[in-house]
Amino acid sequence: MFNTNKIQFESKPNERNYYNYILTVNYNKDNQNSVIDNQSISNQTNFDENKGSSSTNIGQFFTHKIKLNNNYLFEYNLFNDFTSYRKNIDLESNDSFLNLNFKDDFAVFQKTDGYANSFGINSKLTIKSKLGTFTLNAGSSNNNESLTIFVNESNPEFNSELNLLNTKNYIGTSFSKKKVYKFNYSIGFRFVQAQFQYDFKKENNLTFLPFVNFSYEISKKANISLNYKRDFSNVSIDKIMPGLFIEDYRTIIKNGAVFYDALLPKNTISLNGAYTDLQTNFISFFGLVYTNKLKEIGFNFINTNNLSIRQYDFIDLDDSSYLFFTLEKKLKSIPWSAKLETLQSYSNRESFINNLSNTFSAVQSRAEISFLSYFKSNDFNMNFGGEYLVNNSINNSNNVKNTLGKTTAFLKLNGLVFNEKLNWELDSKYIYFSSNNTLQKYILEINPSIQYKFKNWNFTLRGVNILNIRNNNIRLKVDNQNSYFEQTQFSSLSGFLNFGVSFSF
């Protein structure tokens, strides 16, 4: 179950001031029940596993832009984001498990409560001059995380209570210039001071984050750009818990050597290009993105017949790249266009099995071809085509290769009627899953939606998978981890209807 609400206010009282305020309130609740028969060489264990989770998020974002004069623009934003969550797992079995201490029966209940509260301010001054455009940036943010995990007094190693406070302050500047012998460029940097407080300990880190962008106009129809950016993330509170955590009936998660004040830097390089010919109605663009994480958090898998331990540890290899390409041609003789999209992604990541390093690689390929109508009347238009997606994964520890394929044929009908007050859409899909071990029948999805505007009101009725509101679809999922391969046939979320109302003023 989920609920999403959003309120937005915009105001421009004069030419010099602009205000924007956004409030979002989201709620999610999920329950999963599983009956598991676990067989090993020595015995057979049955489990009744029930998982429940819920979360509430409240976000606020306020922006104020001030035009000081024709060459100076100052803007700032204030933000606050609060999330509280609860996760429970209830396990019952006919035998002992996870090396837990039991009393009267083989049952355990783990309760997890936590919250994350962040707030801060960002500011930017933009100065235009004959030389180019200068920007000055400064800001501060505070993120407070709390986590409590409790099982029972008989298993104190599974009980944890911790709090992590992260404060960041930054200053930065950039300079950009356009039309220098067909070149455009921008260059800048940020200095970020990060402070971490945990368990009565305090640490400070200072990091330098540069970025640079270059673009070149090959012709009036074609351009190319090259970008580089350095950034970082920090450790979340669940990675540094001092105790143990029950993930499921056979898996325990623990911290290895992850420090609360660690910075996880990454470098991103991207190459983009575009070609547009308005006379022939031809558009194309491509992009190549490579991300190198110099340090990341991974797992050390420690396995026995009845127990798996996933231990958080630092890894030195986590690279990813993807290449996308798009072509679109609008026909002159008929009101139709043809579009081709391709995507190729690759990732290579280090992990450990019983303290031995190995790598895990994954390649995803996607191709979609579609045909879109551009009728003069907006009452009716359509879009149809097909998509093919294949995931190939290689576990280098045992050289096992696995494949999961997905083929989709789709038809989308839409229109704008009644003086453009009623917007309707009907989205239908035929989906076929396959893997190197299992084949599956087609799944038909029908997703209609209607949106009606009346003065300042907007009413929306949306349906998802309406042919299966009472029944779940059986779908296929493959999970190829460094220490195991799992192929699961699962029941997807049944269809549902969603109704929404919004008011603008």
XYZ file of C-alpha atoms in Angstrom:
505
model
C 0.000 0.000 0.000
C 1.276 3.456 -0.815
C 0.003 7.035 -0.737
C 1.555 10.117 -2.352
C 0.546 13.747 -1.791
C 2.064 16.940 -3.153
C 1.324 20.645 -2.652
C 3.130 23.271 -4.733
C 2.926 27.054 -4.549
C 4.473 29.412 -7.106
C 4.464 33.187 -7.073
C 6.109 35.928 -9.122
C 4.877 39.191 -7.554
C 7.176 41.324 -9.720
C 9.975 41.070 -12.269
C 12.657 40.772 -9.616
C 11.277 38.077 -7.322
C 10.174 34.484 -7.763
C 8.979 32.112 -5.009
C 8.366 28.364 -5.093
C 7.328 26.069 -2.236
C 6.798 22.298 -2.478
C 5.437 20.010 0.235
C 5.321 16.231 -0.267
C 3.895 13.575 2.061
C 4.419 9.892 1.190
C 3.446 6.701 2.985
C 4.363 3.107 2.105
C 3.414 -0.188 3.711
C 4.389 -3.671 2.591
C 3.835 -7.191 3.958
C 5.402 -10.408 2.645
C 4.620 -13.939 3.782
C 6.686 -16.981 2.774
C 6.606 -20.691 3.557
C 10.053 -22.203 3.005
C 11.251 -25.799 2.893
C 15.033 -25.785 3.346
C 16.768 -29.087 2.638
C 20.419 -29.848 3.335
C 22.482 -33.014 3.449
C 21.899 -33.545 7.162
C 18.332 -32.380 7.793
C 15.193 -30.627 6.558
C 13.988 -27.374 8.129
C 10.663 -25.652 7.550
C 10.178 -21.898 7.973
C 7.228 -19.552 8.188
C 8.687 -16.141 7.356
C 6.677 -12.914 7.658
C 8.181 -9.537 6.766
C 6.514 -6.165 7.269
C 7.714 -2.644 6.587
C 6.250 0.857 6.633
C 7.671 4.326 6.102
C 6.465 7.918 6.188
C 8.262 10.741 4.400
C 7.636 14.489 4.673
C 9.647 16.768 2.411
C 9.704 20.547 2.098
C 11.564 22.678 -0.440
C 11.476 26.496 -0.665
C 13.170 28.557 -3.405
C 13.568 32.321 -3.706
C 15.176 33.952 -6.771
C 16.087 37.628 -6.694
C 17.073 39.524 -9.838
C 19.343 42.226 -8.438
C 19.909 43.788 -11.894
C 20.446 42.642 -15.469
C 23.806 41.087 -14.607
C 23.297 39.763 -11.077
C 20.954 36.969 -9.980
C 20.858 35.622 -6.418
C 18.930 32.528 -5.414
C 18.709 30.352 -2.346
C 16.708 27.335 -1.255
C 15.803 25.852 2.100
C 14.994 22.163 2.439
C 13.903 19.653 5.022
C 13.364 15.931 4.525
C 12.146 13.633 7.310
C 11.668 9.874 6.967
C 10.614 7.459 9.697
C 10.440 3.722 9.096
C 9.770 0.401 10.768
C 10.771 -3.073 9.627
C 9.763 -6.349 11.276
C 10.615 -9.962 10.562
C 8.811 -12.859 12.271
C 10.353 -16.316 11.865
C 9.042 -19.691 13.062
C 10.669 -23.073 12.423
C 10.674 -26.721 13.452
C 14.355 -26.577 14.391
C 16.972 -24.105 15.611
C 18.453 -21.684 13.083
C 20.879 -18.742 12.710
C 22.723 -19.894 15.846
C 20.112 -18.124 17.982
C 19.315 -18.896 21.608
C 15.755 -20.226 21.957
C 13.581 -20.942 24.992
C 10.183 -22.597 24.544
C 9.952 -22.713 20.742
C 11.984 -22.019 17.613
C 10.563 -18.564 16.931
C 12.094 -15.108 16.800
C 10.783 -11.601 16.168
C 13.101 -8.769 15.114
C 11.909 -5.158 15.309
C 13.728 -2.316 13.533
C 12.868 1.361 13.993
C 14.674 4.331 12.527
C 14.489 7.808 11.139
C 16.524 10.218 9.012
C 16.085 13.969 9.304
C 17.971 16.336 7.000
C 17.743 20.090 6.570
C 19.907 22.790 5.056
C 20.381 25.783 2.802
C 21.960 26.260 -0.636
C 22.757 29.618 -2.227
C 24.097 30.777 -5.592
C 25.099 34.168 -7.011
C 25.297 34.382 -10.812
C 27.260 37.249 -12.371
C 27.207 37.955 -16.116
C 30.028 39.952 -17.655
C 31.742 40.456 -21.001
C 34.269 37.788 -20.082
C 31.621 35.157 -19.314
C 29.403 33.966 -16.484
C 30.665 33.551 -12.922
C 28.852 31.699 -10.158
C 29.554 31.628 -6.439
C 28.028 28.835 -4.341
C 27.771 28.221 -0.610
C 25.626 26.046 1.581
C 25.240 23.889 4.629
C 23.310 20.719 5.473
C 22.694 18.551 8.508
C 21.606 14.905 8.422
C 20.678 13.066 11.622
C 20.073 9.292 11.448
C 18.869 7.003 14.212
C 18.523 3.200 14.170
C 17.244 0.758 16.828
C 17.255 -3.028 16.341
C 15.849 -5.378 18.984
C 15.333 -9.149 19.084
C 15.269 -10.226 22.739
C 17.386 -10.318 25.856
C 18.507 -13.887 25.147
C 20.339 -12.723 22.020
C 21.982 -9.412 22.985
C 24.346 -9.478 19.993
C 21.279 -8.809 17.795
C 20.266 -5.692 19.733
C 21.675 -2.340 18.572
C 20.945 1.322 19.164
C 22.948 3.994 17.362
C 22.844 7.567 16.107
C 24.893 9.167 13.305
C 25.110 12.932 12.701
C 26.588 14.281 9.463
C 27.127 18.009 8.848
C 28.394 19.371 5.519
C 29.494 22.903 4.638
C 30.654 23.889 1.194
C 31.832 26.796 -0.932
C 32.421 26.745 -4.662
C 32.796 28.757 -7.813
C 32.554 28.240 -11.555
C 33.149 30.106 -14.797
C 31.479 29.459 -18.151
C 32.017 30.922 -21.594
C 30.000 30.486 -24.777
C 30.871 30.790 -28.441
C 34.662 30.830 -28.377
C 35.541 29.602 -31.875
C 32.553 27.228 -31.727
C 33.643 26.093 -28.258
C 31.583 26.376 -25.076
C 33.124 25.523 -21.752
C 32.617 25.723 -18.012
C 34.986 24.897 -15.195
C 34.566 24.978 -11.441
C 35.071 23.305 -8.099
C 33.681 22.883 -4.590
C 35.383 22.551 -1.241
C 33.298 20.411 1.104
C 33.951 20.098 4.821
C 32.181 17.048 6.250
C 31.870 16.417 9.973
C 30.694 13.112 11.455
C 29.581 12.418 15.028
C 29.035 8.863 16.268
C 29.261 7.234 19.696
C 30.772 10.344 21.331
C 33.408 10.515 18.588
C 33.848 13.331 16.080
C 35.821 13.435 12.824
C 36.312 16.068 10.104
C 37.130 15.588 6.426
C 37.888 18.175 3.738
C 37.544 17.227 0.087
C 38.055 18.980 -3.256
C 35.482 18.331 -5.995
C 36.308 19.730 -9.466
C 34.202 19.614 -12.608
C 34.723 20.662 -16.217
C 32.500 20.693 -19.317
C 33.552 21.242 -22.947
C 31.294 21.352 -25.993
C 32.016 21.959 -29.650
C 29.643 22.896 -32.473
C 30.742 20.776 -35.403
C 28.111 22.473 -37.542
C 24.722 24.104 -37.135
C 23.265 20.607 -37.049
C 25.780 18.711 -34.946
C 27.518 19.183 -31.608
C 29.558 17.127 -29.172
C 30.411 17.563 -25.487
C 32.833 16.071 -22.961
C 32.226 16.302 -19.192
C 34.059 15.338 -16.025
C 32.823 15.501 -12.436
C 34.138 14.312 -9.096
C 31.747 13.663 -6.218
C 31.413 11.539 -3.106
C 28.916 9.838 -0.839
C 29.182 8.879 2.798
C 28.379 5.814 4.863
C 24.746 5.282 5.876
C 23.855 4.256 9.402
C 22.896 0.648 8.591
C 26.466 -0.057 7.387
C 28.040 0.660 10.798
C 25.682 -1.141 13.189
C 27.717 -2.769 15.994
C 25.506 -5.856 16.294
C 24.013 -8.479 14.009
C 20.918 -8.122 11.817
C 18.542 -10.870 10.639
C 17.901 -10.487 6.908
C 15.925 -13.691 6.357
C 15.671 -17.310 7.504
C 19.308 -18.114 6.648
C 21.095 -14.751 6.315
C 22.709 -12.505 8.913
C 24.187 -9.083 8.106
C 27.035 -7.554 10.109
C 29.621 -4.796 9.833
C 33.176 -5.742 9.064
C 35.611 -2.832 8.900
C 33.417 0.043 7.692
C 34.162 3.339 9.440
C 31.476 5.906 10.200
C 33.545 8.829 8.820
C 34.565 7.230 5.504
C 34.168 9.196 2.279
C 33.328 7.224 -0.872
C 34.695 9.221 -3.849
C 33.766 8.632 -7.472
C 34.717 10.045 -10.876
C 32.265 10.369 -13.755
C 33.216 11.034 -17.388
C 30.577 11.461 -20.099
C 30.665 12.006 -23.837
C 27.506 13.223 -25.589
C 26.645 14.131 -29.155
C 23.607 15.216 -31.151
C 22.637 15.724 -34.783
C 19.435 17.555 -35.722
C 18.181 18.344 -39.212
C 14.927 20.303 -39.026
C 14.500 20.315 -42.808
C 14.377 16.536 -43.018
C 12.836 16.089 -39.525
C 15.684 13.871 -38.397
C 16.955 13.801 -34.792
C 19.690 11.663 -33.277
C 21.829 11.730 -30.170
C 24.144 9.442 -28.239
C 25.769 9.313 -24.839
C 28.604 7.400 -23.222
C 28.970 7.545 -19.420
C 31.702 5.936 -17.328
C 31.696 5.956 -13.517
C 34.628 4.846 -11.411
C 34.080 4.505 -7.661
C 37.476 4.664 -5.987
C 36.074 3.196 -2.777
C 32.704 1.603 -2.128
C 31.008 -0.675 0.365
C 30.495 -4.278 -0.665
C 29.996 -7.662 0.946
C 32.124 -10.480 2.237
C 30.006 -13.648 1.911
C 30.669 -16.339 4.515
C 28.598 -19.470 3.862
C 27.780 -22.784 5.505
C 25.010 -25.275 4.738
C 22.432 -23.531 6.935
C 23.833 -20.039 7.443
C 25.001 -17.160 5.251
C 26.745 -14.127 6.702
C 26.957 -10.945 4.639
C 29.593 -8.711 6.117
C 29.959 -5.066 5.050
C 33.517 -4.307 3.911
C 35.272 -1.791 1.708
C 35.919 -2.723 -1.922
C 38.271 -1.083 -4.418
C 36.518 -2.051 -7.651
C 33.094 -0.759 -8.650
C 33.056 0.440 -12.269
C 30.075 0.949 -14.530
C 29.470 2.344 -18.006
C 26.581 2.676 -20.384
C 26.094 3.719 -23.983
C 22.769 4.900 -25.383
C 21.779 5.872 -28.918
C 18.533 7.335 -30.261
C 17.286 7.954 -33.803
C 13.963 9.555 -34.728
C 12.674 10.355 -38.190
C 9.429 12.210 -38.797
C 7.882 11.371 -42.148
C 6.620 14.178 -44.370
C 4.143 12.290 -46.519
C 2.205 10.776 -43.607
C 1.743 12.011 -40.002
C 3.975 9.353 -38.481
C 7.478 9.058 -37.078
C 9.789 6.107 -36.476
C 12.053 5.917 -33.429
C 14.898 3.589 -32.444
C 16.470 3.496 -28.973
C 19.350 1.306 -27.832
C 21.116 0.957 -24.489
C 24.157 -1.068 -23.508
C 25.356 -1.085 -19.900
C 28.255 -2.845 -18.200
C 29.287 -3.156 -14.567
C 32.196 -4.792 -12.805
C 32.226 -5.055 -9.010
C 34.470 -6.641 -6.413
C 33.258 -8.747 -3.521
C 34.636 -11.390 -1.179
C 33.710 -15.022 -0.552
C 35.199 -16.388 2.651
C 37.655 -13.463 2.631
C 38.839 -14.217 -0.928
C 38.441 -11.405 -3.476
C 36.572 -12.017 -6.728
C 34.651 -10.011 -9.301
C 31.090 -10.075 -10.571
C 30.192 -8.712 -14.024
C 26.832 -7.830 -15.540
C 25.880 -6.700 -19.032
C 22.450 -5.359 -20.008
C 21.315 -4.769 -23.583
C 18.094 -3.028 -24.554
C 16.587 -2.135 -27.938
C 13.232 -0.524 -28.645
C 11.606 0.417 -31.931
C 8.379 2.403 -31.991
C 6.077 4.223 -34.414
C 4.254 7.373 -33.301
C 1.374 9.226 -34.945
C 1.064 13.013 -35.230
C -2.506 13.528 -36.407
C -3.723 17.116 -36.740
C -6.528 16.428 -34.324
C -5.490 15.703 -30.763
C -8.585 13.571 -30.237
C -6.673 10.414 -31.117
C -3.033 9.391 -31.477
C -1.185 6.145 -31.079
C 2.238 4.654 -30.406
C 3.136 0.999 -31.003
C 6.279 -1.071 -31.185
C 8.439 -3.596 -29.391
C 11.205 -3.799 -26.817
C 13.820 -6.451 -26.184
C 15.832 -6.523 -22.950
C 18.450 -9.097 -21.955
C 20.591 -9.294 -18.810
C 23.757 -11.392 -18.815
C 25.610 -11.923 -15.556
C 28.905 -13.679 -14.922
C 29.983 -14.874 -11.512
C 33.770 -14.951 -11.877
C 34.224 -17.000 -8.706
C 32.697 -20.070 -10.396
C 32.449 -18.909 -14.048
C 28.677 -19.388 -14.010
C 26.828 -17.378 -16.665
C 23.115 -16.631 -16.465
C 20.703 -14.878 -18.771
C 17.314 -13.285 -18.255
C 15.388 -11.999 -21.264
C 12.264 -9.882 -21.566
C 10.348 -9.250 -24.778
C 7.534 -6.696 -24.842
C 5.066 -5.682 -27.537
C 3.159 -2.504 -26.706
C 0.319 -0.348 -28.003
C -0.492 3.068 -26.541
C -3.607 5.053 -27.475
C -4.203 8.599 -26.237
C -6.231 11.693 -26.938
C -7.242 15.164 -25.764
C -10.989 15.911 -26.111
C -13.755 18.212 -24.851
C -11.852 21.442 -25.539
C -8.670 19.844 -24.214
C -10.192 19.326 -20.780
C -10.189 15.517 -20.865
C -6.944 13.644 -21.439
C -7.295 9.889 -21.908
C -4.729 7.129 -22.409
C -4.818 3.363 -22.859
C -1.526 1.508 -22.481
C -1.390 -2.215 -23.277
C 1.590 -4.590 -23.134
C 2.325 -8.207 -23.976
C 5.322 -9.325 -21.901
C 7.339 -12.514 -22.246
C 10.067 -13.568 -19.779
C 12.712 -16.211 -20.361
C 15.997 -17.361 -18.858
C 18.566 -19.990 -19.641
C 16.706 -22.312 -17.232
C 13.026 -21.386 -17.495
C 10.492 -20.250 -20.059
C 7.280 -18.466 -19.215
C 3.996 -17.641 -20.922
C 2.924 -14.193 -22.036
C 1.523 -11.648 -19.593
C -1.030 -9.097 -20.763
C -1.136 -5.732 -19.003
C -3.808 -3.069 -19.558
C -3.196 0.350 -17.968
C -5.859 3.022 -18.660
C -5.919 6.572 -17.313
C -8.249 9.593 -17.503
C -7.420 13.145 -16.460
C -10.047 15.897 -16.368
C -9.431 19.609 -15.797
C -12.200 21.808 -14.405
C -11.207 25.396 -13.657
C -8.439 25.103 -11.033
C -9.190 21.456 -10.266
C -7.542 18.404 -11.784
C -9.106 14.927 -11.375
C -7.170 11.762 -12.272
C -8.307 8.125 -12.459
C -5.528 5.652 -13.245
C -5.600 1.893 -13.548
C -2.655 -0.506 -13.536
C -2.927 -4.100 -14.760
C -6.713 -3.941 -14.472
C -7.232 -7.420 -15.960
C -5.554 -8.891 -12.881
C -7.039 -6.905 -10.014
C -8.036 -10.114 -8.226
C -5.181 -12.298 -9.485
C -1.402 -11.952 -9.314
C 0.810 -12.544 -12.353
C 3.560 -15.133 -11.984
C 6.773 -13.515 -13.134
C 10.420 -14.486 -13.310
C 13.366 -12.986 -11.431
C 17.001 -14.047 -11.491
C 19.387 -13.075 -8.673
C 22.990 -13.967 -9.422
C 25.158 -13.022 -6.449
C 28.807 -13.778 -5.946
C 28.079 -16.593 -3.511
C 24.888 -18.066 -4.952
C 22.470 -18.129 -7.892
C 18.733 -17.871 -7.271
C 15.936 -18.015 -9.826
C 12.499 -17.145 -8.477
C 9.017 -17.347 -9.885
C 7.002 -14.789 -7.952
C 3.568 -13.227 -7.842
C 3.712 -9.608 -8.918
C 1.545 -6.856 -7.498
C -2.033 -7.378 -8.599
C -3.804 -4.665 -10.550
C -5.191 -1.586 -8.855
C -7.050 1.681 -9.415
C -5.751 5.052 -8.262
C -7.772 8.257 -7.899
C -6.200 11.691 -7.387
C -7.330 15.308 -7.011
C -5.201 18.454 -7.273
C -6.008 22.161 -6.980
C -3.946 25.021 -8.430
C -4.203 28.699 -7.543
